[in-house]
Coordinates of C-alpha atoms and ligand atoms in Angstrom, one line a residue:
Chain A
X11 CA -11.2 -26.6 17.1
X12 CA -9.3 -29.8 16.2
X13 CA -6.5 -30.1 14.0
X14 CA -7.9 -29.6 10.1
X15 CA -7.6 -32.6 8.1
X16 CA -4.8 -32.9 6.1
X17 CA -4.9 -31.6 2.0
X18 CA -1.7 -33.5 0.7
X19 CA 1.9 -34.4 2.1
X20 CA 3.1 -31.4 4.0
X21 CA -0.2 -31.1 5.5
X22 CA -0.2 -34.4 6.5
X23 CA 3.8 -34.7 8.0
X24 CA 2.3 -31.1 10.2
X25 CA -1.1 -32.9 11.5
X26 CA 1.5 -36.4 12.2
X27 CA 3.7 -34.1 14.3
X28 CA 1.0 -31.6 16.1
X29 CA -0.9 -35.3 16.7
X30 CA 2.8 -36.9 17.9
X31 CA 2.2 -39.4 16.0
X32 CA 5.7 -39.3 14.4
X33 CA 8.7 -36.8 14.7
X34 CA 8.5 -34.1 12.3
X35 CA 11.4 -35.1 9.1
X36 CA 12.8 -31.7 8.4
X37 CA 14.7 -32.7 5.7
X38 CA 11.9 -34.6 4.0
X39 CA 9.5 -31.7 4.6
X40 CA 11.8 -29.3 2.9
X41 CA 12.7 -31.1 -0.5
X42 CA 8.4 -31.7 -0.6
X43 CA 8.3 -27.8 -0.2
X44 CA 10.8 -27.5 -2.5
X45 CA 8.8 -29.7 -5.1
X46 CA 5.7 -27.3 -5.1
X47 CA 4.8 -25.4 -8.5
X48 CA 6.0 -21.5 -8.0
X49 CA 3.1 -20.4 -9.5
X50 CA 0.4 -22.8 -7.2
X51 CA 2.1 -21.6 -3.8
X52 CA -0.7 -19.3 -2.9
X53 CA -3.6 -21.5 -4.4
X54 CA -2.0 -24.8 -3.1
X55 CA -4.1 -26.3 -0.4
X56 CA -1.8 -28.0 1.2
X57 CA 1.1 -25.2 1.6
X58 CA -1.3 -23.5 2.8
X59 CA -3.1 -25.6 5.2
X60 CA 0.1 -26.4 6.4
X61 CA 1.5 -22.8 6.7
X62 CA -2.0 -22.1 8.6
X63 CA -2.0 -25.0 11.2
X64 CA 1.3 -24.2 12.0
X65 CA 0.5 -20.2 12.5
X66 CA -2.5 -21.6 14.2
X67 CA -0.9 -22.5 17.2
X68 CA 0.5 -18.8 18.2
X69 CA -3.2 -17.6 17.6
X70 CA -5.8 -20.4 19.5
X71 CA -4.2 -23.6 19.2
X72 CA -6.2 -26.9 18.7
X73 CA -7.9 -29.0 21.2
X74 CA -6.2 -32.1 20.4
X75 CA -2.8 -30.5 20.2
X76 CA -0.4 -29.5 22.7
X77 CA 0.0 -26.1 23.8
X78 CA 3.8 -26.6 24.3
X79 CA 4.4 -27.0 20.9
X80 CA 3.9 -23.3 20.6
X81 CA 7.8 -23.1 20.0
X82 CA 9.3 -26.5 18.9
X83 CA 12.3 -26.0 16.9
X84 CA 11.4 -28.7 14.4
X85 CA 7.9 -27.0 13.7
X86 CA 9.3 -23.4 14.0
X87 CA 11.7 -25.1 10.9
X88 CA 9.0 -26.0 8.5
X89 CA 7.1 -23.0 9.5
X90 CA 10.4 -21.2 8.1
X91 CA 10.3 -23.2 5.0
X92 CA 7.1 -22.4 4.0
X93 CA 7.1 -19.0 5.2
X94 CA 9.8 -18.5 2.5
X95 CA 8.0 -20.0 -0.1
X96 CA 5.3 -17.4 0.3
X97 CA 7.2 -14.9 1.1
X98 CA 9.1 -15.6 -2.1
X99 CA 6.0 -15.6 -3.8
X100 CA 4.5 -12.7 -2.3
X101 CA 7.3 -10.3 -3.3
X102 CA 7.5 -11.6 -7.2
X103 CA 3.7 -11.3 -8.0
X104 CA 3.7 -7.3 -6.0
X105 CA 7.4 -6.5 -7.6
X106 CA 6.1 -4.2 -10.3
X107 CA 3.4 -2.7 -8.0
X108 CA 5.6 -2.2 -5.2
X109 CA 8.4 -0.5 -7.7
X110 CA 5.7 1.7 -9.7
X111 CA 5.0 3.0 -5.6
X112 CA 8.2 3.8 -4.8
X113 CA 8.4 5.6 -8.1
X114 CA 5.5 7.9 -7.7
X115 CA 5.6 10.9 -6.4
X116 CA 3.7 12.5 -3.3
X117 CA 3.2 11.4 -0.1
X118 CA 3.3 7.6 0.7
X119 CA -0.5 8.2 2.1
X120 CA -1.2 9.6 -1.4
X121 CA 0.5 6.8 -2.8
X122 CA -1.5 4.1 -0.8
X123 CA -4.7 5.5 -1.7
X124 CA -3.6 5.0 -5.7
X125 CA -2.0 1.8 -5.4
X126 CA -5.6 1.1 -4.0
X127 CA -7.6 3.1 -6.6
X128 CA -5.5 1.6 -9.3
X129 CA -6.6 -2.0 -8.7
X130 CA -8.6 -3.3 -11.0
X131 CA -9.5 -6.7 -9.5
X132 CA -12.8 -8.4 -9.2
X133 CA -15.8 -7.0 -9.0
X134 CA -16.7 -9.3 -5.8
X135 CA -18.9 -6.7 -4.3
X136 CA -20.6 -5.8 -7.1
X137 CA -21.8 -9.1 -7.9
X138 CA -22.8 -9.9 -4.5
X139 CA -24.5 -6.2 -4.1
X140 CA -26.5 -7.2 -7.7
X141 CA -26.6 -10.7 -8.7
X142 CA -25.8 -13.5 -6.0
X143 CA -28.0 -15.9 -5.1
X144 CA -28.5 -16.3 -1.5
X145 CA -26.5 -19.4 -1.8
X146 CA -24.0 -17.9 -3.4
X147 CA -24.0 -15.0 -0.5
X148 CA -24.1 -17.8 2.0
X149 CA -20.9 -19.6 0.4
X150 CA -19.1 -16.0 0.4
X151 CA -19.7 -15.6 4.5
X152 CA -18.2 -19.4 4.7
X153 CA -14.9 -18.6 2.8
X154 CA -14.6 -15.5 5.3
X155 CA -14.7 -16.8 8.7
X156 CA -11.1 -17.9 7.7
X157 CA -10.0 -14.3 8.7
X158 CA -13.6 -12.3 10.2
X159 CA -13.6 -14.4 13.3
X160 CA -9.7 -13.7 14.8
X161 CA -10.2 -9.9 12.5
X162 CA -7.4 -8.0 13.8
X163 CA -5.8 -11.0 15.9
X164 CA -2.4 -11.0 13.8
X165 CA -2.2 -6.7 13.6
X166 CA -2.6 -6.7 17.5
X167 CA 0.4 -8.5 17.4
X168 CA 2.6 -5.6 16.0
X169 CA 1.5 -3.4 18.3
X170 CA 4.4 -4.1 20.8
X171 CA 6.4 -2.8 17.6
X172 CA 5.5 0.5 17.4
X173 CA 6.2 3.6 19.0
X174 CA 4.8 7.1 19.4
X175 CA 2.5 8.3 16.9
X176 CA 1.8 5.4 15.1
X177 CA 1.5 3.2 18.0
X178 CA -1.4 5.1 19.7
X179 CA -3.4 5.3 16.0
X180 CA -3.1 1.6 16.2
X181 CA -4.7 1.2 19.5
X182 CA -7.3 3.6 18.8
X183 CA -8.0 1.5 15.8
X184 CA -7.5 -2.2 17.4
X185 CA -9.9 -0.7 20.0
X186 CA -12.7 -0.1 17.6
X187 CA -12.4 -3.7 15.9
X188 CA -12.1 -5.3 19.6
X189 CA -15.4 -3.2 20.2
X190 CA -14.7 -0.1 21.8
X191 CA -15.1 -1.8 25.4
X192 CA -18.5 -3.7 24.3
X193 CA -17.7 -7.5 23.9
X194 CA -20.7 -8.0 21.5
X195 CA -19.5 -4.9 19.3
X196 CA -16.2 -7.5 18.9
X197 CA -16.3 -7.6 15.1
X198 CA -15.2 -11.0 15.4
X199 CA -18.3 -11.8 17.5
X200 CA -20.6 -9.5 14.8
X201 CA -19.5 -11.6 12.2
X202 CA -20.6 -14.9 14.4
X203 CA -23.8 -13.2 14.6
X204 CA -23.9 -13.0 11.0
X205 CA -22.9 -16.1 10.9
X206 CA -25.6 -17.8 12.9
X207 CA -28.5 -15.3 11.2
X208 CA -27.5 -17.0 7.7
X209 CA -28.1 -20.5 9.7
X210 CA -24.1 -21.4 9.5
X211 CA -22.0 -22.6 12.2
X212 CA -20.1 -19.5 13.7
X213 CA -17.6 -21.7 15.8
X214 CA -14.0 -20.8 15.0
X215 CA -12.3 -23.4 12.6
X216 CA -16.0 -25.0 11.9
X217 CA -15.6 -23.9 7.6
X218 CA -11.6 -24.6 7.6
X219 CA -12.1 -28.0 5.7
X220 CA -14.0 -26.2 2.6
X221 CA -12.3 -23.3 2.4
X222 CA -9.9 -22.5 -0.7
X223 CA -6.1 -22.6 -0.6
X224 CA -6.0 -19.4 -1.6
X225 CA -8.6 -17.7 1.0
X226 CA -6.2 -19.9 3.8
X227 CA -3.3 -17.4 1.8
X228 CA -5.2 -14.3 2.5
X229 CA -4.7 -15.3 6.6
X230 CA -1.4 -16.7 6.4
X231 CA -0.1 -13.2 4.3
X232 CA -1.4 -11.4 7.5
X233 CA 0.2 -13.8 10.3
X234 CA 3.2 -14.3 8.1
X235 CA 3.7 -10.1 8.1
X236 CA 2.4 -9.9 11.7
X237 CA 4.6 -12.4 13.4
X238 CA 7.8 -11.0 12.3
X239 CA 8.8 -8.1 13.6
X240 CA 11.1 -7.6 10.0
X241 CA 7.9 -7.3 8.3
X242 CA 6.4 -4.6 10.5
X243 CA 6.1 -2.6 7.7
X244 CA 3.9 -4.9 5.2
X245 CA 2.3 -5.8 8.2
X246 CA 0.7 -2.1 8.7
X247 CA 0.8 -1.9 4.6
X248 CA -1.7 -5.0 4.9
X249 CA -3.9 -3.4 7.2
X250 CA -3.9 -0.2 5.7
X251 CA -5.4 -1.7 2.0
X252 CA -7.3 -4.0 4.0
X253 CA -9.4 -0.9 5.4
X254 CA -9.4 0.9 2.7
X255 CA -10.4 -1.6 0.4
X256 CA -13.7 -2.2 3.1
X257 CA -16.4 0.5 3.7
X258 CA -17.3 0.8 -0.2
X259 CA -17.8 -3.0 -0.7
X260 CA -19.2 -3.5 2.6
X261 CA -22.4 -1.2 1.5
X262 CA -22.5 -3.2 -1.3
X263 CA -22.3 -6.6 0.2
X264 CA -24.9 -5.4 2.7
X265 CA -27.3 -3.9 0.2
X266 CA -27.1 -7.7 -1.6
X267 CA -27.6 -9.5 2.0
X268 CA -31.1 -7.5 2.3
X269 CA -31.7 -8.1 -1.4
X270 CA -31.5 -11.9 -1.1
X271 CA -33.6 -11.6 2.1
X272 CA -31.3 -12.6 4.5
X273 CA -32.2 -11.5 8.3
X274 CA -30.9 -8.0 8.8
X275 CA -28.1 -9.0 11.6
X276 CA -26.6 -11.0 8.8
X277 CA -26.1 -7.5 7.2
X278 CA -25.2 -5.7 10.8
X279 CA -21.4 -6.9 10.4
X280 CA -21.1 -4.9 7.0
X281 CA -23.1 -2.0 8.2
X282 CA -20.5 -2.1 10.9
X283 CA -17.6 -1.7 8.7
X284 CA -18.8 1.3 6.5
X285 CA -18.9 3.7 8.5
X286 CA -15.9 2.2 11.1
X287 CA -13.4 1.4 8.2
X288 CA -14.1 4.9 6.4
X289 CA -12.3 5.8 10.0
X290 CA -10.1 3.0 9.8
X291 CA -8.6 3.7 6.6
X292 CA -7.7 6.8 7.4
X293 CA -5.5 6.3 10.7
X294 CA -4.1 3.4 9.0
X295 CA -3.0 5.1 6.0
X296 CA -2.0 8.6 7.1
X297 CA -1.6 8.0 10.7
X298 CA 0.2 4.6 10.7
X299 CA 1.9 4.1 7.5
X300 CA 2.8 7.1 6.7
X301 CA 4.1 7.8 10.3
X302 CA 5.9 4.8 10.3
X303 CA 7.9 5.6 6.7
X304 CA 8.6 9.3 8.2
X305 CA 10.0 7.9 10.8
X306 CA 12.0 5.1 9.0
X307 CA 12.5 5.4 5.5
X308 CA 13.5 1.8 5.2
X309 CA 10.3 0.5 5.6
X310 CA 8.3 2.4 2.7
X311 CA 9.3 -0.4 0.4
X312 CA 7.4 -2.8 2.3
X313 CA 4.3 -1.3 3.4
X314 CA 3.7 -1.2 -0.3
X315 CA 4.7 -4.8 -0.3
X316 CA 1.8 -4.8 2.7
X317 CA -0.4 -3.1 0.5
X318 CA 0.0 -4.6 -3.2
X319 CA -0.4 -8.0 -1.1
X320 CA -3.5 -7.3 0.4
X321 CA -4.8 -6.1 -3.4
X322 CA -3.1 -9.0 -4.8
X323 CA -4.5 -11.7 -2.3
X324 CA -8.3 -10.3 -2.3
X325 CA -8.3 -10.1 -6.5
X326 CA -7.0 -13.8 -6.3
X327 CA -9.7 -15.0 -3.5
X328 CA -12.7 -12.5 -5.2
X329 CA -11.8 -14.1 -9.0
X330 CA -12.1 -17.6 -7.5
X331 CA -15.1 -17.1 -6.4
X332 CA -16.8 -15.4 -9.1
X333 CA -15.3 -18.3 -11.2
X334 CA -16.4 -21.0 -9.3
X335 CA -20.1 -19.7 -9.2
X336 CA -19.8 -18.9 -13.0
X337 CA -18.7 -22.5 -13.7
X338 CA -21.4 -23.9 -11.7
X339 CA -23.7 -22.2 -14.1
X340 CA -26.2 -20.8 -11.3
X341 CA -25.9 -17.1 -12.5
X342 CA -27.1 -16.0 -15.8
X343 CA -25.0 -13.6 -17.8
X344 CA -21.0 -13.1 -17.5
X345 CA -19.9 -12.2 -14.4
X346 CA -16.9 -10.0 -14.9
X347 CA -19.3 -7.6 -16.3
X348 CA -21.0 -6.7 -13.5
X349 CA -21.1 -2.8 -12.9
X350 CA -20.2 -1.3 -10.0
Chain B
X22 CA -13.0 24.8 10.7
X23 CA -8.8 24.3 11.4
X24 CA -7.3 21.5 13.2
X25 CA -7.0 22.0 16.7
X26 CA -3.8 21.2 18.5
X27 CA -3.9 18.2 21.1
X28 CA -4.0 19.6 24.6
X29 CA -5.2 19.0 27.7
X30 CA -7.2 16.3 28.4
X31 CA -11.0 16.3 27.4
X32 CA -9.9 18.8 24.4
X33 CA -11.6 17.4 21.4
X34 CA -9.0 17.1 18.4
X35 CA -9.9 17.4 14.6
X36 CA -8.1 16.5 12.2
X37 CA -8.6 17.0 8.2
X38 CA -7.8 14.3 6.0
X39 CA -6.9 16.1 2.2
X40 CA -9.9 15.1 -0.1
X41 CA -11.4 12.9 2.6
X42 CA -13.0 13.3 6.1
X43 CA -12.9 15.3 9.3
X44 CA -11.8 13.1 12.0
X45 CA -13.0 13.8 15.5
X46 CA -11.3 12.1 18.6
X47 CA -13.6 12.4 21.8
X48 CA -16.7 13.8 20.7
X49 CA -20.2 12.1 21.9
X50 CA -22.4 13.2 19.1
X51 CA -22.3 15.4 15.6
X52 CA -25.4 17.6 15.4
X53 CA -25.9 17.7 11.4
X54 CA -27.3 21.0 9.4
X55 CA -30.9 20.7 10.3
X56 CA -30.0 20.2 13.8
X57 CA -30.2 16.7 14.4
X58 CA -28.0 14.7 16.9
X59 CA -25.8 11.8 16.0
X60 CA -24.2 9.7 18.5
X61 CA -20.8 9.2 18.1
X62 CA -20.2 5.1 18.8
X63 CA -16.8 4.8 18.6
X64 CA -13.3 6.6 20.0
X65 CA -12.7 8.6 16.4
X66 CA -15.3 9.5 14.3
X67 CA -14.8 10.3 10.5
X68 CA -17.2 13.1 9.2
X69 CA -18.3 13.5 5.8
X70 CA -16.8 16.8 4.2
X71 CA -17.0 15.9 0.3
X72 CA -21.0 15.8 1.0
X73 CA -21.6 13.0 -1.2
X74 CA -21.4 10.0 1.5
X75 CA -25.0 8.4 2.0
X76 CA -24.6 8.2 5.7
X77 CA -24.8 11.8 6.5
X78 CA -23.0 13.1 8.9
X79 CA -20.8 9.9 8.7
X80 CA -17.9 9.1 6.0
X81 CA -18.6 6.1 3.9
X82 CA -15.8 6.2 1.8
X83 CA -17.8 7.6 -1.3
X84 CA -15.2 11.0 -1.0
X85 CA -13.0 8.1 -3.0
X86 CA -15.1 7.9 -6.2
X87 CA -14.5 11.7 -6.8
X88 CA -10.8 11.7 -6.2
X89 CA -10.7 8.5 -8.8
X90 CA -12.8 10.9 -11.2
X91 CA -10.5 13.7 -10.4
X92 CA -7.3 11.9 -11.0
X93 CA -8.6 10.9 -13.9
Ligands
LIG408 S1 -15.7 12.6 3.1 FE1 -15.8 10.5 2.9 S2 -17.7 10.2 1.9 FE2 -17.6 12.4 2.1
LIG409 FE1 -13.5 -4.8 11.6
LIG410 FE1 -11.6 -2.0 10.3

């Protein structure tokens, strides 16, 4: 993959300085950070772009950038300063979930499962399972390989983090996404295979110019929780809705893959991921997170800050989507009022 | 069936998850109540114990829509 092409100014002052085609101007970069809309930080292309190419580089770097960039203080700076604009962000828009968690009563793996049962966001899955046109399903894979083709790349990282209990529920779990031992059971590589069955372009980084601001938010949300070992606990919080917010919908989304007539290894990915994340959820919920607050009680605020992100993050990504295809006018009927 | 303490090596461990699966840790197949044998594919397995999951014996995650129902 080659550096994305830039989406506005801070984009552009990251791709000039990965490119060394001018030293990085912290100062500048900060008061154009400072200059972004609160409320279009997670939909902003640009932040995010930015954010992304900058995360990028711990994850698989760029061909036409310079491993040793890795840890340049002046990049590791404006990574900081968008990191805190999302981070910002992040915590405002989950404040009253997150509070309404701590609240409740039970046990924080009961609580998880209600934060997720609570949400109420778009019925994504539904349409796809009933409604989408293969286009439409086609355009859907797209915006995912964003996140499907490193999936579980940023949790791995936390790993080093944990300890007892928790630690080995996380390995069991990483080893079933990193295929149990079976390169081509990979989910990454699954989801390539998906990829090429629907007649796209499974190369990592090969969709990054179309994608939306806000579905480049969904990846930098895990990397940003995953690269800091502060965040350990929204980091597992994140994983934890992420699973258990998966083998439902993935029926679904599979169901409308064979009801479109895509080939069936475009649905072998979601088949995957019924049956593995009704495991998944479980070990990440009860075995992780709630292991992980028992054993330090300062962390239960933010694996529900991990969790109402992940909620928050997919509604926002699922609503643009189901918008997008309602404004293009190719469905018939509304679209929020698709049953489940 | 109870949870079994882990042990030795090559014990198999279940584990009951309230209102949702049986997990099994080292098992190589489930044989299912008319006898027929399911391969276990991956390290921990999640078996359905709600009885409404359409991937007998595997959970799907359907155990969720009755807890929503019963929570009201
Ligand atoms: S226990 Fe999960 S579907 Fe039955
Ligand atoms: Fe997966
Ligand atoms: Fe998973």
């Amino acid at each position: 993959m080659r550096c994305p092409h830039p989406r506005g100014p801070l984009s552009t002052m990251v791709r000039g300085s990965l490119l060394r085609h001018a030293e990085l101007d912290l100062d500048a970069f900060t008061r154009r950070a400072d200059a972004v809309p609160r409320a279009h930080v997670l939909r902003d292309g640009d932040v995010q772009l930015a954010l992304w190419t900058l995360y990028e580089l711990h994850f698989r770097g760029f061909e036409d950038v310079s491993a040793d960039l890795e840890w340049d203080p002046l990049l590791l700076g404006a990574r900081g300063v968008l990191e805190c604009l999302l981070e910002r962000d992040l915590r405002r828009r989950t404040v009253e979930r997150v509070q309404g968690a701590l609240d409740a009563d039970g046990p924080v793996a009961e609580r998880i499962f209600d934060m997720v049962a609570a949400d109420d966001g778009p019925r994504l899955a539904a349409y796809l399972h009933r409604e989408a046109t293969a286009a439409q399903v086609v355009e859907f894979l797209r915006e995912r390989t964003v996140f499907h083709l490193k999936e579980s790349d940023p949790q791995s990282l936390v790993l080093a983090r944990l300890e007892g209990r928790a630690k080995t529920a996380l390995a069991e779990l990483l080893y079933d996404e990193f295929g149990g031992g079976r390169p081509e059971r990979l989910h990454a590589s699954m989801f390539a295979d998906s990829l090429v069955g629907a007649g796209l372009e499974s190369s990592y980084g090969a969709y990054l110019d179309e994608v939306s601001g806000t579905t480049l938010a969904v990846n930098n949300a895990m990397s940003l929780f995953a690269l800091h070992r502060r965040l350990r606990g929204a980091a597992m919080g994140h994983f934890a809705a992420f699973e258990a917010t998966s083998s439902v919908p993935s029926r679904k989304i599979a169901a409308g893959i064979r009801r479109v007539g895509l080939p069936e290894v475009v649905a072998a990915y979601f088949d995957e991921h019924v049956e593995a994340d009704a495991v998944h959820e479980q070990l990440a919920v009860r075995t992780i997170c709630a292991t992980m607050v028992e054993e330090a009680p300062g962390l239960e605020a933010d694996v529900f800050l991990g969790v109402a992100t992940c909620l928050l993050l997919d509604g926002l990504a699922g609503g643009e989507l189901l918008e997008r295809w309602r404004a293009s006018g190719s469905s018939d009927g509304p679209v929020e009022q698709v049953a489940s | 069936m109870r949870p079994v303490p882990s042990g030795s090596p090559g014990d198999v461990v279940a584990e009951l998850c309230p209102g949702g699966p049986m997990l099994l840790r080292g098992v190589s197949a489930v044989r299912d109540e008319h006898g027929e044998l399911h391969e276990a594919t991956r390290p921990v397995v999640a078996v359905c114990m709600c009885g409404r999951s359409q991937r007998q014996p595997w959970c799907d995650g359907t155990h969720k829509a009755v807890r929503s129902t019963r929570r009201g």
